[in-house]
mmCIF file of C-alpha atoms in Angstrom:
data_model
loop_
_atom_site.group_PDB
_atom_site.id
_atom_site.type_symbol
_atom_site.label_atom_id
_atom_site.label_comp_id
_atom_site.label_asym_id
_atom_site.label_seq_id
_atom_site.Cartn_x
_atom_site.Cartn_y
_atom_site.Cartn_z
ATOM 1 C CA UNK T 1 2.763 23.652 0.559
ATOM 2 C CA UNK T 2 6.399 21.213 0.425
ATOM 3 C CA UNK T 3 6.253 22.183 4.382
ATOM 4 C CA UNK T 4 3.290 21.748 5.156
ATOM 5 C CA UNK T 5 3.276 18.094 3.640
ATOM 6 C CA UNK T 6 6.454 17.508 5.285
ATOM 7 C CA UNK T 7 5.271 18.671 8.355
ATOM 8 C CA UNK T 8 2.196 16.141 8.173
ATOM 9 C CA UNK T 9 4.593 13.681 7.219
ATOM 10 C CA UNK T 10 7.085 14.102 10.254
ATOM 11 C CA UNK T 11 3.912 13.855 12.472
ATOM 12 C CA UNK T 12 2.453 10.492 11.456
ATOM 13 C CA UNK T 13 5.457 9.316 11.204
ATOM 14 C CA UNK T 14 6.029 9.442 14.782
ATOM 15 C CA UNK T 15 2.642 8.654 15.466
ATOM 16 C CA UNK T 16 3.311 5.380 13.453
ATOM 17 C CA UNK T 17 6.345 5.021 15.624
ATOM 18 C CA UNK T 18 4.784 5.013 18.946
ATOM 19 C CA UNK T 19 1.620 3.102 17.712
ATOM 20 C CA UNK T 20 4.423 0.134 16.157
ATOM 21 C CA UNK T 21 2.139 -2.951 17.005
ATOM 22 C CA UNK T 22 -0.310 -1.600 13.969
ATOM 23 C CA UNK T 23 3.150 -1.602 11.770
ATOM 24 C CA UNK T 24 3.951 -4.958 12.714
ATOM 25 C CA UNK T 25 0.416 -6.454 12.083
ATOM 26 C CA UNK T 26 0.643 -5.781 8.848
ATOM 27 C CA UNK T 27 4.143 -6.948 8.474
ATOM 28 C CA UNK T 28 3.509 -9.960 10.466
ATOM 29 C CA UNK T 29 0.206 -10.730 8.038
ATOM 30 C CA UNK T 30 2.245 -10.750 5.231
ATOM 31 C CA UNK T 31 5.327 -12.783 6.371
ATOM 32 C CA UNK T 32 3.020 -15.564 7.969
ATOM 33 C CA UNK T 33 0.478 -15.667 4.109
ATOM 34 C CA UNK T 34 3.512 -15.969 2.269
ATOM 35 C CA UNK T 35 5.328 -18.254 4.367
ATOM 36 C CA UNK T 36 2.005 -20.976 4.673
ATOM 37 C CA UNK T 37 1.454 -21.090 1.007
ATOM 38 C CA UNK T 38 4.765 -22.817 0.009
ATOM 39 C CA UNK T 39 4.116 -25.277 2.817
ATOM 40 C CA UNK T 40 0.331 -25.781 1.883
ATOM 41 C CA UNK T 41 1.880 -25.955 -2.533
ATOM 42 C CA UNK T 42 4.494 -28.407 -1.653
ATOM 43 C CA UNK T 43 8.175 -28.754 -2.082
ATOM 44 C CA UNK T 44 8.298 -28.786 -6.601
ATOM 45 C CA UNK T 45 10.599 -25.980 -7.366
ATOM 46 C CA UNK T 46 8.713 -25.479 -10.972
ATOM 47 C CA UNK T 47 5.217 -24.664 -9.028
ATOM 48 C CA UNK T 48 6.501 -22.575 -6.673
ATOM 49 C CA UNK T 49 8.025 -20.360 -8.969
ATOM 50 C CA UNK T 50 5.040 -20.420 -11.399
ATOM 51 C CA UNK T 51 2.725 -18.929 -8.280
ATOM 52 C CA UNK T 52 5.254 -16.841 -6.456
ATOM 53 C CA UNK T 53 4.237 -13.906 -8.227
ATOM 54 C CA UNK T 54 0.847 -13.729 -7.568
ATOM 55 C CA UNK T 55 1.022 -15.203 -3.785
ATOM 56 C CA UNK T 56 3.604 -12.462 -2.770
ATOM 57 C CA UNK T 57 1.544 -9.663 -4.408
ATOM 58 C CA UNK T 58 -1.676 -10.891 -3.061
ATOM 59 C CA UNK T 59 -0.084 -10.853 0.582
ATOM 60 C CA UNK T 60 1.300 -6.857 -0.380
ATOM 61 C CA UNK T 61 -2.312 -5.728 -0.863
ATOM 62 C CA UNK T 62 -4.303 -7.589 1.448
ATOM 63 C CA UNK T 63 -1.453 -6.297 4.141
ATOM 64 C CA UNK T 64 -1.861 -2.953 2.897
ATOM 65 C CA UNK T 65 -5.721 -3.028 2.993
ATOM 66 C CA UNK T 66 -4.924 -4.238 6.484
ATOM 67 C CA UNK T 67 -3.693 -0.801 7.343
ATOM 68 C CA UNK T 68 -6.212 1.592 5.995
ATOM 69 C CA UNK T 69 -8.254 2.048 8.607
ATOM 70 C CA UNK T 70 -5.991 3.788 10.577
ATOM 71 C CA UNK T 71 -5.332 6.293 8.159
ATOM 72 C CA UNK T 72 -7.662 8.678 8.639
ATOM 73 C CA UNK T 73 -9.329 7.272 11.536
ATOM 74 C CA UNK T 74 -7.184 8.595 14.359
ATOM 75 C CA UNK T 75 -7.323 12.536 13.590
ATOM 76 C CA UNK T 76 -10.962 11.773 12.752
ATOM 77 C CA UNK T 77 -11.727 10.674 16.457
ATOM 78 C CA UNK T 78 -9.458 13.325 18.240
ATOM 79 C CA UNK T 79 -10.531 16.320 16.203
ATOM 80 C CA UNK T 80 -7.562 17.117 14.466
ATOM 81 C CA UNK T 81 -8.945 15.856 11.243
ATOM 82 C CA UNK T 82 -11.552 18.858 11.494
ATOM 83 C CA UNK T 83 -8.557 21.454 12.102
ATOM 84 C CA UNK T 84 -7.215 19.846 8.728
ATOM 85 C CA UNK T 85 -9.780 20.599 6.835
ATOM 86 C CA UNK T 86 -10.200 24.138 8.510
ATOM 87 C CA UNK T 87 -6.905 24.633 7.766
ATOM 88 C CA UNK T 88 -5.733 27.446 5.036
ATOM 89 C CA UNK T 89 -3.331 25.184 3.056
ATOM 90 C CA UNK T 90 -4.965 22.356 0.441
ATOM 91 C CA UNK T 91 -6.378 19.057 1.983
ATOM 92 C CA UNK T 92 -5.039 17.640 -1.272
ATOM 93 C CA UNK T 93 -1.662 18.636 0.330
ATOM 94 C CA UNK T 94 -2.225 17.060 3.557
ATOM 95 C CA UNK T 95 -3.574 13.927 2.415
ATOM 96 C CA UNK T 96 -0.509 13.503 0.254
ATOM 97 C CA UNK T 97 1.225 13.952 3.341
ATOM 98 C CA UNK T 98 -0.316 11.365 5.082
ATOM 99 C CA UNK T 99 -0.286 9.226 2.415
ATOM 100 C CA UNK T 100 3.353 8.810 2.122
ATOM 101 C CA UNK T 101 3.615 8.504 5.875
ATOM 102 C CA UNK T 102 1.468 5.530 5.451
ATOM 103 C CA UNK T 103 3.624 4.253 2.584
ATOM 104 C CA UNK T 104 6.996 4.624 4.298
ATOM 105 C CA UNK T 105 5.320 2.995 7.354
ATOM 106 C CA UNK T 106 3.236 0.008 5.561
ATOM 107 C CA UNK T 107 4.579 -0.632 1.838
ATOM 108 C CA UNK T 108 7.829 0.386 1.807
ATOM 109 C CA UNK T 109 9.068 -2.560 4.620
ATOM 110 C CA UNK T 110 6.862 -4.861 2.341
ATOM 111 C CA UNK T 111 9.569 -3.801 -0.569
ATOM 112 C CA UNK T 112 12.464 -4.192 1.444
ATOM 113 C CA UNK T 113 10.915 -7.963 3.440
ATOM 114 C CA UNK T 114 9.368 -9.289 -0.348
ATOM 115 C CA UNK T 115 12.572 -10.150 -1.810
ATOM 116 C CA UNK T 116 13.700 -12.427 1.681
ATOM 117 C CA UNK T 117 9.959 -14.158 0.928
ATOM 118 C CA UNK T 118 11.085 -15.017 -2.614
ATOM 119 C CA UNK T 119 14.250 -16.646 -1.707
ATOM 120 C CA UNK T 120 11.415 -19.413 -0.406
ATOM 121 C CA UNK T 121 9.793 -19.603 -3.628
ATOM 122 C CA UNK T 122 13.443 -20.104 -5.450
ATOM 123 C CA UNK T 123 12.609 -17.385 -7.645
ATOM 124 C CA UNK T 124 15.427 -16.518 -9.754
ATOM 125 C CA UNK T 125 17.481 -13.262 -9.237
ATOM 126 C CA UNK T 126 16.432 -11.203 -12.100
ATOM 127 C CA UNK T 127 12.726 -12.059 -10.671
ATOM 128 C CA UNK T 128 13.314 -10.979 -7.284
ATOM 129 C CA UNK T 129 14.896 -7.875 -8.461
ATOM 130 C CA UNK T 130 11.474 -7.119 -10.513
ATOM 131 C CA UNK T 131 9.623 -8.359 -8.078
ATOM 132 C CA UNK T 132 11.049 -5.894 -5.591
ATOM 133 C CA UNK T 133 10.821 -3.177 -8.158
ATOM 134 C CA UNK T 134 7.110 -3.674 -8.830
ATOM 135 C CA UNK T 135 6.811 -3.299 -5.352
ATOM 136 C CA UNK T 136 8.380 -0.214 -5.760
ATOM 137 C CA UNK T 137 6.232 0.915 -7.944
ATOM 138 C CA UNK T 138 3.000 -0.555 -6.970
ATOM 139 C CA UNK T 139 2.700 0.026 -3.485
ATOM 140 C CA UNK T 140 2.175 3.528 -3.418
ATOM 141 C CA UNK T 141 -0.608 2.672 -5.841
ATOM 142 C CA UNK T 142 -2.190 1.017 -2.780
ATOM 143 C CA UNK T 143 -1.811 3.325 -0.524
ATOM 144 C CA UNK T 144 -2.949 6.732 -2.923
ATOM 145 C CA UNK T 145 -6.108 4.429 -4.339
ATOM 146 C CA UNK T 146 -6.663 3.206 -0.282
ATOM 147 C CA UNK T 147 -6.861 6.611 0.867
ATOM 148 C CA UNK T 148 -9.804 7.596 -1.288
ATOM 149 C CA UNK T 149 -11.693 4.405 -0.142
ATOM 150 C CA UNK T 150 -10.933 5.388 3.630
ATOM 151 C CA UNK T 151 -11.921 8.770 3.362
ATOM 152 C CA UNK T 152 -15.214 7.804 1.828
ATOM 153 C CA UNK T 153 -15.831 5.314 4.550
ATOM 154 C CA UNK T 154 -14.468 7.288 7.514
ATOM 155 C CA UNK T 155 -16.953 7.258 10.158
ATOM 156 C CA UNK T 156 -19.188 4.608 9.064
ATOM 157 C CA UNK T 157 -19.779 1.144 11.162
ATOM 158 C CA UNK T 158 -18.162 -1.753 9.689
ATOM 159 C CA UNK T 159 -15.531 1.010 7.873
ATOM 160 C CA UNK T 160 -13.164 -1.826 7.297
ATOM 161 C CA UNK T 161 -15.269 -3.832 4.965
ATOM 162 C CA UNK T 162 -16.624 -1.294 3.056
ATOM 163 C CA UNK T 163 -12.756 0.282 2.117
ATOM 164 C CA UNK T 164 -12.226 -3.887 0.658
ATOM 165 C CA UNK T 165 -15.344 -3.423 -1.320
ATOM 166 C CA UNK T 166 -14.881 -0.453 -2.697
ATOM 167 C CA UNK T 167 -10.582 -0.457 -3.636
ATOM 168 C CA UNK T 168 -10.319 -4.308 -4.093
ATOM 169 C CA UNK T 169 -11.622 -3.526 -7.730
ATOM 170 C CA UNK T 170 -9.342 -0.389 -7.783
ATOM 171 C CA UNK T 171 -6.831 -2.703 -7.147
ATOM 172 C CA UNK T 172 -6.885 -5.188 -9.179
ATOM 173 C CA UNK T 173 -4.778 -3.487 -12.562
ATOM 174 C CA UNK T 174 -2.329 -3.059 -10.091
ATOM 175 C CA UNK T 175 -2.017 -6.247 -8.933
ATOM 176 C CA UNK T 176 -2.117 -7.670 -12.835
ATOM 177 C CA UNK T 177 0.643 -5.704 -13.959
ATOM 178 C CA UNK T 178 3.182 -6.730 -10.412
ATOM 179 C CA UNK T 179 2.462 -9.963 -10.546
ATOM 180 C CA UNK T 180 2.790 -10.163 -14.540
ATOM 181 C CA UNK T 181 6.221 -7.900 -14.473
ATOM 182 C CA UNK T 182 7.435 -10.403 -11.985
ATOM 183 C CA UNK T 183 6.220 -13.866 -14.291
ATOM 184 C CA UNK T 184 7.606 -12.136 -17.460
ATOM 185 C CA UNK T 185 10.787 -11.858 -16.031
ATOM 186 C CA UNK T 186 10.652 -15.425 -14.659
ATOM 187 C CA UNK T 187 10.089 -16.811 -18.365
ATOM 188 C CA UNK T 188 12.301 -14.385 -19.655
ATOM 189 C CA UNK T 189 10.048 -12.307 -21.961
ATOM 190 C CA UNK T 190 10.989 -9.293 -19.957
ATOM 191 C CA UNK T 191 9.307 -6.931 -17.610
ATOM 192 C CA UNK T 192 9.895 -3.605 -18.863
ATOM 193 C CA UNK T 193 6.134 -3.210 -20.288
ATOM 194 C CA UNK T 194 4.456 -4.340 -17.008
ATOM 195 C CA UNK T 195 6.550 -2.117 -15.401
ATOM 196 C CA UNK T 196 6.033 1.198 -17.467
ATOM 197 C CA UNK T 197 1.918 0.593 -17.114
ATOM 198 C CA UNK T 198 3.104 0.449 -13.457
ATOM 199 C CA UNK T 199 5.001 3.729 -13.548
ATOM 200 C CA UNK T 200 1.788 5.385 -16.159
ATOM 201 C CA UNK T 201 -0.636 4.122 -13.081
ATOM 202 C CA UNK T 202 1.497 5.599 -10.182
ATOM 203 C CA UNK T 203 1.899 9.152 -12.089
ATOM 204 C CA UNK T 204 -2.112 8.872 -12.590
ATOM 205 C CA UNK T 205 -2.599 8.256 -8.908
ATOM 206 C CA UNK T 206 -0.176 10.663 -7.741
ATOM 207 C CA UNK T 207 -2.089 13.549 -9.763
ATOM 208 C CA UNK T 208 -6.092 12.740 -9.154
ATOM 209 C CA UNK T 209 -6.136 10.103 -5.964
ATOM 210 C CA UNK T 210 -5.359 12.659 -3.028
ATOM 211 C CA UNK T 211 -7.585 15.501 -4.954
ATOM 212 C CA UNK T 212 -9.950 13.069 -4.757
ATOM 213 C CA UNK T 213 -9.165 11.764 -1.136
ATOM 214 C CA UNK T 214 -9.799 15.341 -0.406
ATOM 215 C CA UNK T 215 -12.936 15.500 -1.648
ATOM 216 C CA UNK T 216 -13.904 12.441 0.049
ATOM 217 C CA UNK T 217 -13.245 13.559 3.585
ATOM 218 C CA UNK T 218 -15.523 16.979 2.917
ATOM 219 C CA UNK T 219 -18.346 14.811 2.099
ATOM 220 C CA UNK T 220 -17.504 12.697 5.124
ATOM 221 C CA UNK T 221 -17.211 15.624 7.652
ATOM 222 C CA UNK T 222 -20.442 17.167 5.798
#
């Protein structure tokens, strides 16, 4: 089962690879929301770094929901998505597969470009540093939780605003506990709660979303 997800992750990685301009629409989304917002605040250093948190977070998942619709949609409209789920190994495995693909692709060079964004916000250090860790943590949150709502919508006209209907609400304990690890930390109170719910969330998602993703895509072939 390790290879098989591994192999499913070596593929959509290169697909991701060769299909870049998705990867940088999402990328490019997020630099240009979190960019505008500090011009559109104004220049105080005490409220920018009192909405930082929840402006660079906000950015993360809309960019993320950005990219859902290509996760299952491809293999759905070139058949291989039907070989998947002929296929002898678990879907649950697959999907996991594909998930991280979309993870490394999508959320993890929102990680590594969120801490640049802060330096614009003058967040302090020890914020950006939890800030990039809740990132850490949270993304793949986003793109387990996505998966479900794209496999339930896969197929269906106007897809894109039915996945924001149905994860937005999915998302938003995620986005309370990022943005509040990265405010703690800011008024020094401490972020090691916010991020433990964080961690407890992940490990949830990890075991039940791509069972359930699974599950999802059977009804949607059926």
């Amino acid at each position: 089962m390790g290879r098989v997800c591994w192999t499913v992750l070596q593929r959509d990685l290169l697909l991701a690879f060769r299909r870049r301009s998705d990867v940088a629409a999402s990328l490019g989304f997020f630099l240009m929301v979190s960019s505008l917002f500090p011009l559109g605040v104004g220049p105080e250093r005490e409220t920018l770094r009192t909405v930082a948190p929840g402006i660079l977070w906000v950015a993360a998942l809309l960019a993320t929901l950005l990219s859902l619709g290509r996760l299952f949609a491809l293999d759905h409209a070139d058949g291989t998505l039907e070989q998947m789920l002929l296929s002898p190994e678990p879907l649950s495995v697959i999907v996991l597969g594909k998930v991280a693909a979309h993870w490394l692709s999508t959320g993890l060079p929102l990680v590594l470009l969120a801490p640049v964004l802060a330096l614009q916000f003058d967040l302090p250090w020890d914020a950006i540093g939890v800030l990039a860790a809740s990132l850490l943590l949270g993304t793949p949150v986003l793109s387990l939780l996505g998966a479900i709502g794209a496999a339930l919508t896969l197929g269906l006209r106007g897809g894109g605003v039915l996945v924001a209907l149905l994860v937005l609400p999915l998302y938003i304990p995620v986005l309370i506990f990022g943005a509040g690890a990265v405010s703690a930390q800011a008024s020094g109170q401490g972020a090691s709660a916010h991020l433990q719910l964080l961690a407890g969330v992940l490990a949830a998602s990890l075991a039940l979303a791509p069972w359930a993703a699974a599950m999802a895509l059977r009804l949607s072939a059926d």
